[in-house]
Amino acid sequence: MTDMNRRSLLTGTVALAAGGSIPAPAADQAAPEQPGAPEAPAGRRSPRPAGGDAVTVLPGDPRYEALVVGNNARWVGRPESVRLVASTEQVVRAVQEAVDGGKRISVRSGGHCYADFVFNSEVQLVIDTTPMHAVHFDEQRRAFVVEAGATLLQAYEELYKTWGVTIPGGRCYSVGAGGHVTGGGYGFLSRKHGLTSDHLYALEVVVVGADGRARSVVATREPDDPHRDLWWAHTGAGGGNFGVVTRFWFRTPGAEGEDPAELLVRPPKEVLINAAALPWASLDSANFAALVRNYGRWHERNSSPDSPYATLCSFLTLCHQSNGTVSLLTQIDGTLPDAERLLADYLAELTGGSRITLQPLTRPAGEDRAMPQLFTPRRLPWLTATKYLGSNNAALANPTLRGAHKSVYLRQGFTDEQIAALYRNLTRTDHHNPTSTVSLLSYGGRINSVRPDETASVQRDSTFKALFQSLWPDQADDDANIAWTREIYRDVFAATGGYPVPGDQTDGCYINYADTDITDPAHNRSGIPWYTLYYGANYPRLQRIKAAYDPRGIFRHPQSITPA
């Protein structure tokens, strides 16, 4: 599922998940049901909370089963309890009780973590922040507050309807802010305005000191803030490392004045959108190669911050041949005087040198439902388009889907050998899944105007990303789909040990597209450790911050940062 989309590490968890500081289990060994939770009589109801207390849900409570699984149905937890928190004070109490009782904890906001960082057999208490979803303006800090349990759509609607502003976040409406922001976050507006976390002014985090006491800390980007390192760590390190984020404050760097409407990103009044299909019947190896090559070359040429195409964002979803089609979804600022020409030129360049003819998208492709009405480019108000494109994601509405995911940042387009590997695996006749895909996602622009060490999001010169994934509804199909995802990824990056090592062409992987294989030398044979693929040269600083703010290692999961 794309992040621009969620994609989120913790593309859905809050800024923490507890699992153990152990190698990630092999993806195909995960069981949907995990032992460890005490049994309770069927229909048992959890105790009613006293005034000011969080809601506690126990096994046997009718609500329990819905609260111990996220968007990826492969990962199901069996915690002793789920704590639904509505305030920072409730989070502090929940964390303190867990520390005092020696309980392993994890945190959920939107539930979109791709891996088993939140729901696994080690976790005994899940802190669920979904009741914390307020969005408001803080006059004292001149910044917009978004609580960690708010979904992206809740944030977009409140910010835009009340003040006419937004954050440049992901497409998927139900992703929680808690995980999305801490992993960097990006979406349709990021080429113009940067990552979501580039606009993060401050955040509140519940941490645990060496004395074992839980407390809340507010960290800002102000140069003289003693907690500035904690702010920095939450601008791209992902969730589950330092504490529990309860709320964020957003203000665009350099924004001045007292008027809230001038302090954050203003989206365009309207956007111009096109959705098209490229039938597999027209995609022989030569046409496929031309399409993928053109996408990469166009992004190499048009991803500077001052490019006239800075507002254009395009998803090219290479579906497995069993789908019947490849899809292309493109959005550009509709208020530009030459928006139609820019879009038309882009589409023409993408199909240049091939015999491909774009057609209406009349069938589902990847995560999207059919969108034939958008074949003729259509103008929509920005918020209307944002809600439509987010809710048109069929995968978000299907609670049975299981997933395997891998990612890459690309500085340059795929090589001929890599394109051949993509084609070979996408046309395999021994695999049949219409939702096995490789999605190419526009990047660059304003994102690349920030230094790699200015935030924890180190990848600052890529031109596009790719998300390799397979989605399926039945556990019986786990092995086949996990194997296909591993094999296409391994073949594409065969020259570098099966993973996209930092170099001239690629720059590692996206932490919000958590990959359970990245720590396993049987799959990652690159010789480059997982933390370098995610964090590059920023990792040693993250380790020092980990040691300072989580000296007891309370907040950890299979790929969490280890202290210096």
PDB file of N, CA and C in Angstrom, residues 180-185 197-198 231-239 455-458 511-512 534-535:
ATOM      1  N   HIS A 180       2.858   8.065  10.855  1.00  0.00           N
ATOM      2  CA  HIS A 180       3.161   8.687   9.565  1.00  0.00           C
ATOM      3  C   HIS A 180       4.200   9.791   9.710  1.00  0.00           C
ATOM      4  N   VAL A 181       3.978  10.682  10.651  1.00  0.00           N
ATOM      5  CA  VAL A 181       4.854  11.846  10.801  1.00  0.00           C
ATOM      6  C   VAL A 181       6.242  11.429  11.265  1.00  0.00           C
ATOM      7  N   THR A 182       6.317  10.522  12.218  1.00  0.00           N
ATOM      8  CA  THR A 182       7.613  10.156  12.786  1.00  0.00           C
ATOM      9  C   THR A 182       8.512   9.456  11.783  1.00  0.00           C
ATOM     10  N   GLY A 183       7.935   8.857  10.746  1.00  0.00           N
ATOM     11  CA  GLY A 183       8.731   8.243   9.693  1.00  0.00           C
ATOM     12  C   GLY A 183       9.055   9.188   8.558  1.00  0.00           C
ATOM     13  N   GLY A 184       8.691  10.446   8.683  1.00  0.00           N
ATOM     14  CA  GLY A 184       8.927  11.440   7.635  1.00  0.00           C
ATOM     15  C   GLY A 184       7.640  11.857   6.968  1.00  0.00           C
ATOM     16  N   GLY A 185       6.915  10.891   6.398  1.00  0.00           N
ATOM     17  CA  GLY A 185       5.629  11.163   5.783  1.00  0.00           C
ATOM     18  C   GLY A 185       5.742  11.938   4.482  1.00  0.00           C
ATOM     19  N   SER A 197       7.143  15.809   7.948  1.00  0.00           N
ATOM     20  CA  SER A 197       7.966  16.156   9.111  1.00  0.00           C
ATOM     21  C   SER A 197       8.800  17.413   8.899  1.00  0.00           C
ATOM     22  N   ASP A 198       8.950  17.871   7.666  1.00  0.00           N
ATOM     23  CA  ASP A 198       9.671  19.128   7.428  1.00  0.00           C
ATOM     24  C   ASP A 198       8.919  20.319   8.008  1.00  0.00           C
ATOM     25  N   TRP A 231      13.220  16.152  19.211  1.00  0.00           N
ATOM     26  CA  TRP A 231      12.440  16.602  18.047  1.00  0.00           C
ATOM     27  C   TRP A 231      13.057  16.051  16.770  1.00  0.00           C
ATOM     28  N   TRP A 232      14.363  16.209  16.624  1.00  0.00           N
ATOM     29  CA  TRP A 232      15.062  15.782  15.409  1.00  0.00           C
ATOM     30  C   TRP A 232      14.841  14.293  15.146  1.00  0.00           C
ATOM     31  N   ALA A 233      14.910  13.489  16.178  1.00  0.00           N
ATOM     32  CA  ALA A 233      14.769  12.043  16.012  1.00  0.00           C
ATOM     33  C   ALA A 233      13.400  11.653  15.478  1.00  0.00           C
ATOM     34  N   HIS A 234      12.398  12.493  15.726  1.00  0.00           N
ATOM     35  CA  HIS A 234      11.039  12.180  15.280  1.00  0.00           C
ATOM     36  C   HIS A 234      10.707  12.790  13.923  1.00  0.00           C
ATOM     37  N   THR A 235      11.731  13.219  13.188  1.00  0.00           N
ATOM     38  CA  THR A 235      11.508  13.740  11.838  1.00  0.00           C
ATOM     39  C   THR A 235      11.937  12.735  10.777  1.00  0.00           C
ATOM     40  N   GLY A 236      11.874  11.434  11.115  1.00  0.00           N
ATOM     41  CA  GLY A 236      12.201  10.439  10.111  1.00  0.00           C
ATOM     42  C   GLY A 236      12.721   9.120  10.630  1.00  0.00           C
ATOM     43  N   ALA A 237      12.882   8.976  11.940  1.00  0.00           N
ATOM     44  CA  ALA A 237      13.409   7.718  12.476  1.00  0.00           C
ATOM     45  C   ALA A 237      12.347   6.639  12.605  1.00  0.00           C
ATOM     46  N   GLY A 238      11.077   7.001  12.461  1.00  0.00           N
ATOM     47  CA  GLY A 238      10.013   6.023  12.579  1.00  0.00           C
ATOM     48  C   GLY A 238       9.582   5.808  14.015  1.00  0.00           C
ATOM     49  N   GLY A 239       8.494   5.100  14.191  1.00  0.00           N
ATOM     50  CA  GLY A 239       7.948   4.875  15.520  1.00  0.00           C
ATOM     51  C   GLY A 239       8.656   3.765  16.267  1.00  0.00           C
ATOM     52  N   THR A 455      17.291  16.785   9.193  1.00  0.00           N
ATOM     53  CA  THR A 455      16.266  16.001   9.881  1.00  0.00           C
ATOM     54  C   THR A 455      16.742  14.555   9.910  1.00  0.00           C
ATOM     55  N   ALA A 456      15.973  13.686  10.531  1.00  0.00           N
ATOM     56  CA  ALA A 456      16.331  12.270  10.569  1.00  0.00           C
ATOM     57  C   ALA A 456      16.013  11.555   9.262  1.00  0.00           C
ATOM     58  N   SER A 457      15.305  12.207   8.342  1.00  0.00           N
ATOM     59  CA  SER A 457      15.022  11.633   7.018  1.00  0.00           C
ATOM     60  C   SER A 457      16.234  11.881   6.131  1.00  0.00           C
ATOM     61  N   VAL A 458      17.079  10.893   5.988  1.00  0.00           N
ATOM     62  CA  VAL A 458      18.394  11.091   5.373  1.00  0.00           C
ATOM     63  C   VAL A 458      18.349  11.114   3.849  1.00  0.00           C
ATOM     64  N   ILE A 511      11.679   3.702   6.040  1.00  0.00           N
ATOM     65  CA  ILE A 511      11.319   3.111   7.325  1.00  0.00           C
ATOM     66  C   ILE A 511       9.813   2.944   7.482  1.00  0.00           C
ATOM     67  N   ASN A 512       9.014   3.791   6.850  1.00  0.00           N
ATOM     68  CA  ASN A 512       7.565   3.646   6.967  1.00  0.00           C
ATOM     69  C   ASN A 512       7.008   2.520   6.111  1.00  0.00           C
ATOM     70  N   TYR A 534      18.047   2.152   6.146  1.00  0.00           N
ATOM     71  CA  TYR A 534      16.983   3.054   6.588  1.00  0.00           C
ATOM     72  C   TYR A 534      17.491   4.463   6.897  1.00  0.00           C
ATOM     73  N   TYR A 535      18.603   4.561   7.623  1.00  0.00           N
ATOM     74  CA  TYR A 535      18.992   5.834   8.246  1.00  0.00           C
ATOM     75  C   TYR A 535      20.308   6.427   7.758  1.00  0.00           C
TER      76      TYR A 535
END
